[in-house]
């Protein structure tokens, strides 16, 4: 039968059917139903099944489930074996809404008997829904997990629905953390080519492992992943590599949760290698670009912990080239920049990441706030750090992210320790331990032990601290990261010093300083150096004569180069609050320590040269050189964020017990620092500070100046090198970046 306009009935059916579906999707049920009724009137052959199913959906939406049931019953009789499972599943849902639950269950169960693997996945997903309606949640969970296994290999489009059911089941059981994990799995793309039957066992075991990991059963998940991985070995087939990349990425996550960072990095690398090969061969045919991006992100995080920052940033660049400006990439980049001491860049990156997170990925917000807290603490703003950590904890708790909440609580515990609030710190470590035990995070338990050890030192119980450290070292095993090794040595050194074992303590501080230097953690090495200098002065106060003079000389050797380097780091910041906080708060303890060491050796000439040196770089007055009453300064080594320098601003005592405040300047309130204006625009063309040196490029190519060049050297006679010049050269060799320019000006 021909249409008057020359079109065929087939095209007329397609037009009406598509229009009806479009109208339903846009909420126009009445017009959609009308179009679908017209489509059914002209449908012939196989078209009729689709027309019946679509019209049934319209009738159901219109509040006519009985009519929908009649249409679906007719469709079941007409459907071929391939489409029958979908029709039966739809009919079962309608029967359930008509309170005919038993009939629906019988229909679905009968359908399973002769359905193919894809049809079985569809029907089992429908049975999950029936069990949920009946409140039989344990059975529903088992059915949904079985559906994931079956659908992963045979019906990928069903997998998100199965995970969505698991999320709703977890929510109904009050387990918001598991619900969040399942929601994340449900949102992953599934419209990719499935692998063929040879790899279905691998896919099944991988899906089983993912479900176990989401349920917090990490060791069982690793067993499933190991079996899945083994099924791919011995083949370089593209589909084998597709599976191996996915499984290796999951094994990396499990290894990290089990506290084996080295294994996590190995599995990350295998996932990256396999995924790159697949993408080079067939592009994103199997959805492997997403696997590669996730593996690169995860590896960047693990490289950050291993202090391999350049490699981490390279992985993030590759991930960004593949996926664009994803919030997760921006968030990890900010954390890596903070970890390697590039605080100005890190602050900009973290603020941008936070905007992206609040806009489209709120689950990342706690992580970014924790990064911002680390930046604030590292640049002297402990109050700002506490604000960010409080936000991170509240957001993580609201979203059920126990791991992010634990990280925030651990960092809050550290802040409490630094404020000498030992009881509050201990309570926070108790809270953090409960959270990390719930997530199975073994590394988190080690961090709790390290923190508790620092608290024991502060509370005057160094032997208890040493016992806790022994347990922490056992927990770390051979795979401790540089930051973890530094933490252990710092806290052990503090415990030994508190026990009067000064030489042993100095050995531990020295080991921590060397580890930081080898790992490129210049900012951590600076912090350890000034604390070690202060410890040497405390040791010197217990002895006399030549031994005392030697210890004071060693203190100067650590303190003065560290102070020169710390003060020079101002070059890396644009003018504004962050730069001023660094000068006034973060660099202040090192400068104070240098003055204490100079006082101890009695070198008046060098002290005068150092005062001239500091006066040669104008900044705001150094608030925080005298710590608020009750605060503790010095390394604790236990931070929720890698790479935060130890210690805090605070007055120190030399061998004579006198606190040193070099300039005696009145403190500058934190709100004045925070309220500084932003940098002027380039068009304004003036210097923000009269004594600043402006330059387009810094003397250190790795850290170009943000509008400032290094200040000149200051000498009594510009033609005659000063004693301080030799110390500047020591600092530049030791820390690997310039302290002052080659220009020389006369002292005033």
XYZ file of C-alpha atoms in Angstrom, residues 211-722:
512
model
C 31.746 -5.284 43.458
C 33.794 -6.716 46.354
C 36.034 -3.643 46.434
C 32.992 -1.369 46.481
C 31.725 -3.388 49.456
C 35.012 -2.790 51.331
C 36.219 -6.404 50.949
C 39.557 -5.438 49.441
C 41.484 -8.678 49.999
C 38.695 -10.742 48.452
C 38.561 -8.249 45.586
C 42.292 -8.692 44.972
C 41.806 -12.457 44.711
C 39.129 -11.952 42.065
C 41.293 -9.454 40.193
C 44.248 -11.860 40.293
C 42.104 -14.585 38.695
C 40.863 -12.143 36.065
C 44.418 -11.024 35.311
C 45.656 -14.592 35.002
C 43.003 -15.270 32.360
C 44.616 -12.650 30.076
C 48.208 -13.839 30.288
C 49.958 -15.492 27.392
C 48.182 -13.413 24.745
C 48.981 -10.144 22.997
C 45.529 -10.110 21.405
C 43.949 -6.642 21.456
C 40.982 -7.847 23.483
C 43.305 -9.532 25.971
C 45.050 -6.181 26.429
C 41.685 -4.441 26.815
C 40.872 -6.765 29.689
C 44.365 -6.678 31.172
C 44.396 -2.864 31.244
C 41.086 -2.745 33.117
C 42.116 -5.448 35.588
C 45.556 -3.935 36.216
C 43.955 -0.592 37.004
C 41.685 -2.291 39.535
C 44.605 -4.217 41.049
C 46.451 -0.918 41.515
C 43.529 0.423 43.513
C 43.384 -2.694 45.659
C 47.141 -2.604 46.292
C 46.905 1.021 47.388
C 44.069 0.226 49.795
C 46.148 -2.624 51.219
C 49.062 -0.239 51.847
C 51.408 -1.516 49.135
C 52.315 1.650 47.244
C 55.072 0.001 45.217
C 52.680 -2.675 43.927
C 50.070 -0.023 43.165
C 52.595 1.822 41.024
C 53.557 -1.373 39.157
C 49.919 -2.176 38.384
C 49.257 1.428 37.335
C 52.139 1.184 34.903
C 50.879 -2.096 33.449
C 47.428 -0.564 32.990
C 48.931 2.469 31.221
C 51.118 0.329 28.965
C 48.321 -2.032 27.924
C 45.803 0.761 27.403
C 48.231 2.790 25.291
C 48.775 -0.228 23.054
C 45.039 -0.763 22.599
C 44.388 2.896 21.798
C 47.277 2.910 19.300
C 45.796 -0.165 17.569
C 42.049 0.491 17.519
C 41.416 3.887 19.104
C 38.577 3.987 21.600
C 36.636 1.085 20.104
C 36.552 -0.685 23.479
C 36.285 2.409 25.678
C 39.965 2.096 26.586
C 40.672 5.833 26.499
C 38.762 6.163 29.756
C 40.778 3.290 31.250
C 44.004 5.001 30.161
C 42.993 8.363 31.634
C 42.059 6.752 34.955
C 45.318 4.781 35.038
C 47.362 7.912 34.319
C 45.519 9.798 37.062
C 46.031 7.008 39.569
C 49.699 6.651 38.640
C 50.211 10.409 39.011
C 48.852 10.145 42.537
C 51.164 7.265 43.386
C 54.134 9.043 41.797
C 53.326 12.060 43.970
C 53.574 9.900 47.088
C 56.914 8.565 45.804
C 58.155 12.168 45.316
C 58.523 11.586 41.551
C 56.810 14.842 40.740
C 58.065 15.488 37.198
C 56.788 12.074 36.107
C 53.462 12.712 37.818
C 53.008 16.004 35.979
C 53.881 14.325 32.665
C 51.153 11.719 33.280
C 48.677 14.499 34.035
C 49.617 16.288 30.815
C 48.913 13.098 28.873
C 45.597 12.585 30.662
C 44.575 16.178 29.905
C 45.451 15.718 26.227
C 43.112 12.701 26.134
C 40.263 13.971 28.300
C 40.508 17.767 28.345
C 39.918 19.829 31.464
C 38.447 17.112 33.669
C 37.991 18.238 37.300
C 39.834 15.158 38.570
C 42.906 15.990 36.467
C 42.929 19.573 37.751
C 42.559 18.377 41.339
C 45.456 15.908 41.155
C 47.651 18.460 39.377
C 47.137 20.934 42.228
C 48.097 18.277 44.778
C 51.294 17.377 42.870
C 52.344 21.018 42.563
C 51.791 21.472 46.292
C 53.753 18.319 47.094
C 56.839 19.543 45.232
C 56.719 22.998 46.819
C 55.417 24.986 43.846
C 52.923 26.684 46.119
C 52.001 29.706 43.995
C 51.144 27.499 41.007
C 49.455 24.992 43.294
C 47.219 27.640 44.819
C 46.074 28.844 41.388
C 45.516 25.267 40.191
C 43.619 24.304 43.345
C 41.290 27.295 43.141
C 40.518 26.445 39.503
C 39.989 22.778 40.456
C 37.628 23.781 43.250
C 35.477 25.783 40.818
C 35.311 22.762 38.506
C 34.505 20.433 41.393
C 31.627 22.519 42.700
C 30.336 22.895 39.152
C 30.329 19.278 38.010
C 32.147 16.925 40.403
C 31.260 17.765 44.020
C 32.736 14.486 45.233
C 36.188 15.965 44.486
C 35.662 19.062 46.640
C 36.946 17.487 49.906
C 40.176 16.438 48.167
C 40.745 19.930 46.755
C 39.990 21.599 50.099
C 42.585 19.287 51.684
C 45.121 20.384 49.065
C 44.318 24.037 49.762
C 44.757 23.322 53.479
C 48.217 21.914 52.781
C 49.162 24.995 50.761
C 47.893 27.292 53.513
C 49.824 25.412 56.185
C 52.994 25.292 54.107
C 52.900 29.054 53.612
C 52.273 29.800 57.266
C 48.492 30.178 57.392
C 47.519 27.548 59.939
C 44.108 29.138 60.548
C 43.307 29.066 56.837
C 44.385 25.453 56.691
C 42.015 24.570 59.527
C 39.137 26.273 57.691
C 39.737 24.225 54.549
C 40.080 21.006 56.524
C 36.821 21.658 58.338
C 35.083 22.109 54.991
C 36.721 18.963 53.632
C 35.559 16.901 56.616
C 31.991 18.222 56.452
C 31.688 17.686 52.694
C 33.151 14.187 52.882
C 30.824 13.252 55.719
C 27.814 14.606 53.798
C 28.690 12.529 50.725
C 29.658 9.407 52.665
C 33.298 9.502 51.508
C 34.974 7.913 54.517
C 38.439 7.951 52.935
C 38.324 11.712 52.269
C 36.893 12.314 55.733
C 39.724 10.306 57.301
C 42.336 12.360 55.416
C 40.808 15.602 56.651
C 40.564 14.360 60.238
C 44.202 13.186 60.205
C 45.299 16.644 59.101
C 43.137 18.305 61.768
C 44.778 16.041 64.342
C 48.179 17.234 63.175
C 47.110 20.854 63.563
C 45.878 20.125 67.083
C 49.266 18.604 67.902
C 51.098 21.665 66.559
C 48.926 23.824 68.815
C 49.990 21.630 71.788
C 46.374 20.503 72.182
C 47.402 16.922 72.890
C 44.064 15.679 74.180
C 42.217 17.055 71.174
C 44.837 15.592 68.835
C 44.466 12.159 70.461
C 40.674 12.321 70.128
C 40.977 13.224 66.460
C 43.380 10.348 65.865
C 40.794 8.064 67.498
C 38.167 9.392 65.090
C 40.482 8.994 62.102
C 41.386 5.437 63.098
C 37.717 4.470 63.168
C 37.275 5.854 59.666
C 40.348 4.193 58.149
C 39.493 0.849 59.711
C 36.061 1.049 58.105
C 37.640 1.616 54.680
C 40.370 -1.011 55.109
C 43.071 1.622 54.520
C 46.238 0.175 56.048
C 48.298 3.238 55.176
C 45.878 5.390 57.123
C 46.443 3.233 60.188
C 50.196 3.803 59.893
C 49.657 7.572 59.683
C 47.568 7.326 62.859
C 50.449 5.560 64.604
C 52.916 8.229 63.494
C 50.592 10.975 64.687
C 50.021 9.315 68.029
C 53.789 8.982 68.426
C 54.210 12.736 67.849
C 51.516 13.422 70.449
C 53.272 11.154 72.950
C 56.493 13.131 72.452
C 54.620 16.378 73.044
C 53.009 14.940 76.155
C 56.401 14.002 77.624
C 56.191 10.245 76.996
C 59.029 9.616 74.511
C 59.357 5.880 75.262
C 55.703 5.330 74.404
C 56.345 7.274 71.192
C 59.228 4.979 70.256
C 57.032 1.906 70.734
C 54.395 3.382 68.426
C 57.064 4.207 65.850
C 58.275 0.603 65.843
C 54.733 -0.505 65.046
C 54.459 2.107 62.296
C 57.727 0.998 60.700
C 56.522 -2.608 60.724
C 53.316 -1.492 59.035
C 55.191 0.422 56.339
C 57.458 -2.488 55.467
C 59.967 -2.036 52.644
C 57.712 0.143 50.515
C 57.749 3.344 52.566
C 57.640 6.533 50.513
C 60.192 9.320 51.045
C 57.657 11.389 53.000
C 56.892 8.404 55.247
C 60.599 7.756 55.884
C 61.090 11.431 56.701
C 58.158 11.335 59.107
C 59.509 8.310 60.951
C 62.986 9.817 61.309
C 61.667 13.209 62.436
C 59.400 11.834 65.123
C 61.995 9.297 66.278
C 64.538 12.098 66.482
C 62.174 14.175 68.603
C 61.529 11.208 70.912
C 65.247 10.516 71.308
C 65.971 14.186 71.979
C 63.240 14.268 74.611
C 64.980 11.275 76.221
C 68.287 13.157 76.323
C 69.869 11.057 73.556
C 71.054 14.071 71.568
C 73.577 12.405 69.269
C 71.106 9.701 68.243
C 68.428 12.348 67.704
C 70.743 14.389 65.471
C 71.447 11.264 63.440
C 67.731 10.813 62.814
C 67.244 14.456 61.839
C 70.186 14.110 59.476
C 68.678 11.009 57.879
C 65.395 12.857 57.355
C 67.198 15.835 55.822
C 69.133 13.605 53.404
C 65.975 11.761 52.344
C 64.247 15.063 51.626
C 67.221 16.276 49.589
C 67.420 13.094 47.500
C 63.687 13.237 46.833
C 63.833 16.863 45.681
C 61.639 18.016 48.573
C 63.584 21.242 49.043
C 60.899 22.832 51.196
C 60.844 19.852 53.564
C 64.650 19.853 53.721
C 64.571 23.522 54.682
C 62.193 22.849 57.536
C 64.245 19.971 58.855
C 67.455 22.033 58.629
C 66.256 24.835 60.892
C 64.727 22.390 63.349
C 67.951 20.378 63.385
C 69.882 23.599 64.053
C 67.643 24.417 67.001
C 68.100 20.867 68.306
C 71.883 21.260 68.098
C 71.608 24.448 70.144
C 69.474 22.645 72.719
C 72.171 19.943 72.859
C 74.882 22.633 73.159
C 73.113 24.064 76.193
C 73.879 20.816 78.062
C 77.673 20.881 77.503
C 80.580 23.333 77.825
C 83.847 24.271 76.235
C 84.978 23.040 72.840
C 82.081 20.610 72.490
C 79.614 23.453 72.930
C 81.447 25.637 70.379
C 81.494 22.782 67.864
C 77.775 22.145 68.247
C 76.986 25.855 67.841
C 79.118 25.934 64.683
C 77.206 22.961 63.301
C 73.928 24.689 64.145
C 75.011 27.742 62.156
C 75.952 25.522 59.208
C 72.394 24.180 59.088
C 70.468 27.302 60.063
C 71.988 30.078 57.968
C 71.891 28.398 54.525
C 68.326 27.249 55.233
C 67.296 30.772 56.233
C 68.925 32.310 53.161
C 67.178 29.824 50.884
C 63.794 30.100 52.624
C 63.787 33.897 52.393
C 64.786 33.753 48.696
C 61.777 31.616 47.833
C 59.681 34.820 47.916
C 60.807 35.216 44.272
C 58.446 32.418 43.303
C 55.295 34.264 44.349
C 53.466 37.158 42.770
C 52.952 40.003 45.215
C 49.952 39.503 47.425
C 48.835 37.489 50.466
C 50.591 34.229 49.563
C 53.965 35.912 49.092
C 53.638 37.898 52.283
C 52.538 34.853 54.271
C 55.586 32.978 53.047
C 57.962 35.762 54.107
C 56.240 36.625 57.370
C 55.183 33.199 58.551
C 56.627 30.249 56.634
C 60.219 31.472 56.256
C 60.248 33.126 59.687
C 61.252 30.073 61.778
C 64.333 29.509 59.621
C 65.346 33.173 59.886
C 64.791 33.107 63.632
C 66.885 29.951 63.893
C 69.681 31.607 61.942
C 69.763 34.519 64.394
C 69.830 32.092 67.321
C 72.787 30.247 65.769
C 74.606 33.517 65.025
C 74.085 34.573 68.632
C 75.448 31.269 69.878
C 78.740 31.596 67.947
C 79.090 35.308 68.768
C 79.949 36.372 65.204
C 78.861 40.024 65.370
C 80.214 40.890 61.919
C 78.331 38.083 60.177
C 75.198 38.978 62.131
C 75.451 42.582 60.903
C 75.882 41.410 57.315
C 72.853 39.159 57.672
C 70.738 42.049 59.014
C 71.794 44.125 55.980
C 70.903 41.180 53.735
C 67.391 40.919 55.168
C 66.895 44.671 54.942
C 67.738 44.481 51.247
C 64.440 42.846 50.391
C 61.431 44.860 51.453
C 58.304 43.083 52.647
C 55.769 43.430 55.388
C 56.774 43.041 59.012
C 57.379 39.454 60.082
C 54.270 38.471 62.013
C 54.499 35.131 63.696
C 58.189 35.170 64.628
C 56.974 34.884 68.172
C 54.505 32.033 68.383
C 51.183 32.424 70.193
C 51.305 31.085 73.713
C 50.926 27.355 73.940
C 51.913 26.611 70.334
C 54.518 24.047 69.453
C 56.972 24.430 66.614
C 59.149 21.782 65.109
C 58.750 18.725 62.945
C 56.032 16.241 63.564
C 56.328 14.639 60.149
C 52.714 13.553 60.118
C 50.656 15.415 57.595
C 47.511 14.545 55.706
C 49.136 16.166 52.672
C 52.526 15.101 51.411
C 55.239 17.706 51.348
C 54.190 20.150 54.072
C 57.304 21.561 55.736
C 57.634 20.587 59.375
C 57.238 23.074 62.156
C 55.487 26.369 62.494
C 56.306 29.969 63.209
C 57.465 30.362 66.769
C 60.198 31.747 68.995
C 63.131 29.500 69.789
C 65.627 29.512 72.623
C 69.389 29.493 72.222
C 71.789 27.789 74.646
C 71.233 30.537 77.195
C 67.479 29.949 77.152
C 66.681 33.408 75.771
C 63.998 33.602 73.126
C 65.133 35.305 69.951
C 62.912 37.783 68.082
C 65.350 39.429 65.641
C 63.436 42.570 64.738
C 61.018 42.848 67.622
C 58.374 44.036 65.173
C 54.725 44.098 66.209
C 52.799 41.191 64.743
C 50.857 41.775 61.539
C 47.332 40.411 61.894
C 46.442 37.511 59.639
C 43.413 39.340 58.284
C 45.740 42.120 57.084
C 47.814 39.579 55.175
C 44.745 37.971 53.651
C 43.280 41.349 52.672
C 46.240 42.470 50.555
C 45.196 43.676 47.090
C 45.660 41.496 44.005
C 48.579 42.230 41.649
C 48.059 45.267 39.405
C 47.248 44.665 35.766
C 50.060 44.714 33.236
C 48.714 47.960 31.788
C 49.331 49.838 35.039
C 53.070 49.597 34.471
C 54.313 50.341 37.997
C 56.064 48.429 40.746
C 53.893 47.243 43.633
C 56.713 47.954 46.083
C 59.245 50.725 45.707
C 62.257 48.572 46.551
C 61.256 45.585 44.398
C 63.282 44.489 41.417
C 61.078 43.753 38.409
C 62.108 41.239 35.777
C 60.359 39.141 33.163
C 62.378 36.003 33.824
C 63.709 34.664 37.081
C 67.293 33.538 37.612
C 66.042 29.999 38.220
C 64.591 28.632 34.928
C 62.545 26.052 36.815
C 60.791 28.797 38.767
C 60.470 31.965 36.666
C 59.872 35.104 38.647
C 56.280 36.230 38.950
C 57.130 39.899 38.382
C 60.122 40.021 40.765
C 63.814 39.376 40.206
C 66.164 38.356 42.977
C 67.413 41.286 45.068
C 71.118 42.204 44.820
C 73.820 41.279 47.288
C 74.442 43.855 49.992
C 78.050 44.622 51.004
C 79.757 47.243 53.146
C 82.190 47.689 50.231
C 80.629 46.521 46.950
C 84.076 45.628 45.589
C 84.967 43.296 48.483
C 83.098 39.967 48.926
C 81.596 39.649 52.365
